[in-house]
Short mmCIF file of C-alpha atoms in Angstrom, two decimals:
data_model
loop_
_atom_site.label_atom_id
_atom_site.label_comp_id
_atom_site.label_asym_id
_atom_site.label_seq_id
_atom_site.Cartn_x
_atom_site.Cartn_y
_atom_site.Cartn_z
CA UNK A 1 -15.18 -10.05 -9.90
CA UNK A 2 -11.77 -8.51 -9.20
CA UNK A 3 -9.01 -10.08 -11.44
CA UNK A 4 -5.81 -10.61 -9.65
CA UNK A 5 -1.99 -11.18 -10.74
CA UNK A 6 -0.24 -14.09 -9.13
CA UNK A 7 3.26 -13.84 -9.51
CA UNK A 8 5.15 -17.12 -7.84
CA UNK A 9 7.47 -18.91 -8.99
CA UNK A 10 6.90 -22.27 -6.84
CA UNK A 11 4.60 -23.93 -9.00
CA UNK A 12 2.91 -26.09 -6.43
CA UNK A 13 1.70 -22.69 -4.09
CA UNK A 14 0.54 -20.89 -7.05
CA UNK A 15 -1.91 -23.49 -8.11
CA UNK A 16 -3.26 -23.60 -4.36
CA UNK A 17 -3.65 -19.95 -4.15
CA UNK A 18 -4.96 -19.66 -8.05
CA UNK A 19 -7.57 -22.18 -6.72
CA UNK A 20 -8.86 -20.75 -4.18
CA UNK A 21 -8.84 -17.16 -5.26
CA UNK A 22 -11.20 -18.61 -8.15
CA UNK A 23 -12.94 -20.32 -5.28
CA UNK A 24 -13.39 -17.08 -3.61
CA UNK A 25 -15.02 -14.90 -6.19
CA UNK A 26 -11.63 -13.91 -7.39
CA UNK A 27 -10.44 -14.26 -11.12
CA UNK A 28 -6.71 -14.99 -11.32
CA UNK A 29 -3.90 -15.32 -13.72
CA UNK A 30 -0.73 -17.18 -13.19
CA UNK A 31 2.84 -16.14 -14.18
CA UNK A 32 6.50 -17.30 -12.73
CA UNK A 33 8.90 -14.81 -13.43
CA UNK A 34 9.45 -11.20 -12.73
CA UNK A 35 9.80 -9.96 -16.58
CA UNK A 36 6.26 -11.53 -17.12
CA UNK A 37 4.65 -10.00 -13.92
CA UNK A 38 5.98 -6.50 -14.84
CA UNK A 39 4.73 -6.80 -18.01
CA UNK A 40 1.45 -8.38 -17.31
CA UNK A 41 0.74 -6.16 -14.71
CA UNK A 42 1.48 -2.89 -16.74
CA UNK A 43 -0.77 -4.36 -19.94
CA UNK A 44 -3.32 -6.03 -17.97
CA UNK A 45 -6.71 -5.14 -16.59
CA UNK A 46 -6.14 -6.06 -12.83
CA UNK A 47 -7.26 -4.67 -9.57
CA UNK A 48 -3.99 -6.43 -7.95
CA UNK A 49 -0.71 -8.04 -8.08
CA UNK A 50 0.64 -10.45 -6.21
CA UNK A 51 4.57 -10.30 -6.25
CA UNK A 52 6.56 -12.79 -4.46
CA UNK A 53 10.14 -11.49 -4.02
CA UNK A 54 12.15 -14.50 -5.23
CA UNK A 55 11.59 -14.43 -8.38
CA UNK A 56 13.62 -16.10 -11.46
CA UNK A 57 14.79 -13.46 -14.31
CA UNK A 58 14.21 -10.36 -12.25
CA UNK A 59 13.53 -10.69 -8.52
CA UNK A 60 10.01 -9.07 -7.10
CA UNK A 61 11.62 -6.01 -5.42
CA UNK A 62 12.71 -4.81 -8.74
CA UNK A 63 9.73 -5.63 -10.46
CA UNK A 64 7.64 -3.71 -8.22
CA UNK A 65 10.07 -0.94 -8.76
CA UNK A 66 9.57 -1.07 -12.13
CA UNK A 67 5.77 -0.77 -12.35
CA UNK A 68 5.61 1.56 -9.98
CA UNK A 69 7.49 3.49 -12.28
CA UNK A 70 4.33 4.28 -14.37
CA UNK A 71 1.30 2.39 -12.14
CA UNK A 72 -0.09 2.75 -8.98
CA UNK A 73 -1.66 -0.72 -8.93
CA UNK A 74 -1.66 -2.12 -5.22
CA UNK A 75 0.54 -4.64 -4.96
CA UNK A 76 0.52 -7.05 -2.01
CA UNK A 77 4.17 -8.76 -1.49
CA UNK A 78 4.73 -12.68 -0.58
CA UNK A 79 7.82 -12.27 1.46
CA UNK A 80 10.07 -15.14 3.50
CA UNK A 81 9.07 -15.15 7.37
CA UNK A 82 11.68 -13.69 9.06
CA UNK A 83 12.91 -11.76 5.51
CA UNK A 84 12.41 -8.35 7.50
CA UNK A 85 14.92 -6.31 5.24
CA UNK A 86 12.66 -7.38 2.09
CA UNK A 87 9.56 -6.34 4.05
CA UNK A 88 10.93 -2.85 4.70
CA UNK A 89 12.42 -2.39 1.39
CA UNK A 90 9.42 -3.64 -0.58
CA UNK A 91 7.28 -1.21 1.39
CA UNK A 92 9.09 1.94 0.58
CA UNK A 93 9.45 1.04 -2.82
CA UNK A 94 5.90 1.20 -2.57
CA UNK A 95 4.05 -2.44 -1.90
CA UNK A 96 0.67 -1.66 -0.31
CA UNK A 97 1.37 -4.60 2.10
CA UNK A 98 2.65 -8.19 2.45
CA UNK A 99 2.31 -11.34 4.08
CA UNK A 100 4.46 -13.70 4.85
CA UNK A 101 5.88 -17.00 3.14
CA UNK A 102 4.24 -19.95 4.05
CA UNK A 103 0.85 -18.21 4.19
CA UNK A 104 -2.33 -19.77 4.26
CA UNK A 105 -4.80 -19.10 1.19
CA UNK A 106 -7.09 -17.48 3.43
CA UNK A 107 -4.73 -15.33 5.36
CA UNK A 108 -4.08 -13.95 1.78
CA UNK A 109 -7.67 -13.44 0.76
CA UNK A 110 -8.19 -11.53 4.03
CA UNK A 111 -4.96 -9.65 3.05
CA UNK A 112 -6.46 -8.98 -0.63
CA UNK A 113 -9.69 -7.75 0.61
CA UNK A 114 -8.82 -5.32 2.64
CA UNK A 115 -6.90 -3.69 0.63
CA UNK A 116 -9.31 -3.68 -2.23
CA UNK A 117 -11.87 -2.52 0.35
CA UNK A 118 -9.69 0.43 1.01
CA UNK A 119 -8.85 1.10 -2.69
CA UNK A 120 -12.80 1.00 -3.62
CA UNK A 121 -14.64 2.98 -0.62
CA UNK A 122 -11.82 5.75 -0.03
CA UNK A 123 -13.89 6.97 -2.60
CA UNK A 124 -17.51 6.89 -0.78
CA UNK A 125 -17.82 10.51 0.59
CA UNK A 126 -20.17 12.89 0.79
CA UNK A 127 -20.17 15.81 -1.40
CA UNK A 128 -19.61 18.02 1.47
CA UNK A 129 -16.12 16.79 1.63
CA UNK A 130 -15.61 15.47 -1.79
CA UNK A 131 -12.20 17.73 -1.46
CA UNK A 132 -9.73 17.62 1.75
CA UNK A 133 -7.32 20.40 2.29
CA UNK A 134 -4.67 20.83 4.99
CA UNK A 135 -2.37 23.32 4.37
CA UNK A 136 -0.54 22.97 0.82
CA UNK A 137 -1.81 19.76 0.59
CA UNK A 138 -5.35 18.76 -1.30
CA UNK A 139 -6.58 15.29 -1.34
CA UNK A 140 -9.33 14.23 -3.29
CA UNK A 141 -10.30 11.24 -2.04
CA UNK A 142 -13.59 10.31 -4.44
CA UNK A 143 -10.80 10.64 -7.30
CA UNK A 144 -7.73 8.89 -5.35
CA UNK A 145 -5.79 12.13 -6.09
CA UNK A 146 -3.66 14.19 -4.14
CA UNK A 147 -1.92 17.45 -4.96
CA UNK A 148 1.26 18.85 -2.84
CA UNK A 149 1.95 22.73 -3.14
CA UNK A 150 -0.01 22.85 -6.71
CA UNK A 151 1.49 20.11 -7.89
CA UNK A 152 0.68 16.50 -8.63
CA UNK A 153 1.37 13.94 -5.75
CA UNK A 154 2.00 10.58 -7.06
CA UNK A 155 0.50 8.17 -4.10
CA UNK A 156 0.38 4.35 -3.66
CA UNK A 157 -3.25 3.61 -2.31
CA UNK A 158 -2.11 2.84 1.04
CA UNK A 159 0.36 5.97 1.09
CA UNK A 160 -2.97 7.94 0.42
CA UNK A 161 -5.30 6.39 2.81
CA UNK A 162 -2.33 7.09 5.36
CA UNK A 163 -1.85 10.27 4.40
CA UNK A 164 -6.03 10.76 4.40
CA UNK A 165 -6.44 9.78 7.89
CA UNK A 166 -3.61 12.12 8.91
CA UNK A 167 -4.67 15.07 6.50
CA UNK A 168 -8.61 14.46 8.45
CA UNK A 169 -6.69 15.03 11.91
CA UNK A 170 -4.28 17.60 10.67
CA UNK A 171 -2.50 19.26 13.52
CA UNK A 172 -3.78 16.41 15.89
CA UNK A 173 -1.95 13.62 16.74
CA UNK A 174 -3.54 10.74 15.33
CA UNK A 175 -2.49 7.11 16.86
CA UNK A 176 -1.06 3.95 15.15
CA UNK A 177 -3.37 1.75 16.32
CA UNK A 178 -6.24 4.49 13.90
CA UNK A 179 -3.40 4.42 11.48
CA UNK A 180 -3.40 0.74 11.15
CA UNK A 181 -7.23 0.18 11.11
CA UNK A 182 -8.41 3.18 9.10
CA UNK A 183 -5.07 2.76 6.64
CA UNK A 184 -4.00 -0.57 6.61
CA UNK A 185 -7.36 -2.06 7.06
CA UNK A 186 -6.09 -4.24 10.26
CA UNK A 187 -5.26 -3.94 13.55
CA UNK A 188 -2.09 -2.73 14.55
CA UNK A 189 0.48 -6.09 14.71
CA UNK A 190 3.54 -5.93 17.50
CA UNK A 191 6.53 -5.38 15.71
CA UNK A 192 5.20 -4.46 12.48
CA UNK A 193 6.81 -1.24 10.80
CA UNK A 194 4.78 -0.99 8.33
CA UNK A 195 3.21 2.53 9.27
CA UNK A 196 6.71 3.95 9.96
CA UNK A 197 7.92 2.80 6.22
CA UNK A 198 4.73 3.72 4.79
CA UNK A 199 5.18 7.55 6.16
CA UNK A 200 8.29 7.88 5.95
CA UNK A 201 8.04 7.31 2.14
CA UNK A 202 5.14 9.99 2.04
CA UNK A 203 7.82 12.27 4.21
CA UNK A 204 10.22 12.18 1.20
CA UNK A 205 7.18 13.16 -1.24
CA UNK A 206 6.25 16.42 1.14
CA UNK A 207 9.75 17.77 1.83
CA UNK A 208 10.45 19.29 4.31
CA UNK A 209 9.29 22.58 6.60
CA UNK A 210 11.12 25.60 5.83
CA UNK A 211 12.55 24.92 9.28
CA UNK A 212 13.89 21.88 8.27
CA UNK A 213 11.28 19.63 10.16
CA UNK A 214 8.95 17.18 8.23
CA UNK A 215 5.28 17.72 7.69
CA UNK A 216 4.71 15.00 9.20
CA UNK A 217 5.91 14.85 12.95
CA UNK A 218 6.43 11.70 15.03
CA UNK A 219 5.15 11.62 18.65
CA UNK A 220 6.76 9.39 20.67
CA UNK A 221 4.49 6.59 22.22
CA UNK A 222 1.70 8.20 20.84
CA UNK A 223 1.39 8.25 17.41
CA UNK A 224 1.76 10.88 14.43
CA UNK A 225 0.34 14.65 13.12
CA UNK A 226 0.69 15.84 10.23
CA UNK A 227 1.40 19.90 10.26
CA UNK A 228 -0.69 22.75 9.67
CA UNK A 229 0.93 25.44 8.73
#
């Protein structure tokens, strides 16, 4: 049973969601302000938060700031429709994903689960290929840990499954649409920028090419490659 984090403020939506997450197989506790999901989520035992971004006593885009200061935990982010400029910045300050305010409960589950999906069979690899390399970087994905140049690489768990597929196809161009599915966990929505905010994050991580060009190379119409030098 995975335990879950619900941060959300509007009483009334919490105790639909906390319902059926419990009425899903999923365990879930309940908080309503930003100071309590930071601290719950850095002290507790979940396998995700939550985090809606209007939040009383400290909003949700600094609270996820804040624990990912010291925790990768994936956090899924309950943002206003429309709110695009929340969307982007939650996602490079590291949200796994988010969904849009109203949701349904069981666009949210759906969200949940694929995420946890990701988290819990990046792992399920052979032993063959229990370690990834491609060029300075080394991923290994049975551990969720990556390694730039020799040197710890601190990852959200969708910046690594991004990162994975890429690393798999280095010095191939790899599409968004394989992105999406095989790092998101869903198909590739029109509009979204989720992939772009996602890598452009990991960019910033990597550095850049002793040419000045990123490791990670956009093709347009096509998709992205990471470099193999």
């Amino acid at each position: 049973m995975h335990k879950v984090l619900l941060v959300d403020d509007d009483l009334g939506l919490s105790a639909l969601l906390k319902k059926y997450l419990e009425g899903e197989g999923f365990q879930v506790d309940a908080v309503q302000d930003g100071e309590a999901g930071v601290s719950r989520a850095l002290d507790g035992d979940y396998a995700i938060v939550v985090l809606d971004v209007m939040l009383p006593l400290l909003d949700g885009l600094e609270a996820l700031r804040r624990i990912r200061q010291t925790s990768q935990i994936p956090v899924l982010m309950l943002t206003g429709r429309g709110d695009d400029l929340d969307r982007v910045v939650g996602l490079e300050l590291g949200a796994d994903d988010y969904v849009p305010k109203p949701c349904t409960p069981r666009e949210l589950v759906a969200r949940l689960r694929s995420i946890l999906r990701r988290v819990s069979t990046a792992g399920q690899v052979d032993t063959v290929r229990a370690t990834l390399s491609a060029g300075p970087l080394t991923l290994w994905p049975e551990r969720r840990r990556a390694e730039w140049q020799g040197q710890p690489l601190e990852l959200t768990s969708t910046e690594f499954n991004l990162l994975e597929v890429l690393a798999r196809h280095a010095g191939h161009i790899v599409g968004k649409e394989i992105l999406s599915e095989q790092g998101l966990g869903r198909p590739l929505a029109r509009y979204d920028r989720s992939i772009d905010v996602h890598l452009s994050s990991i960019r910033q991580k990597l550095g850049a090419l002793p040419s000045g060009r990123s490791w990670i190379q956009s093709v347009r119409g096509m998709g992205y490659q990471l470099v193999r030098e």
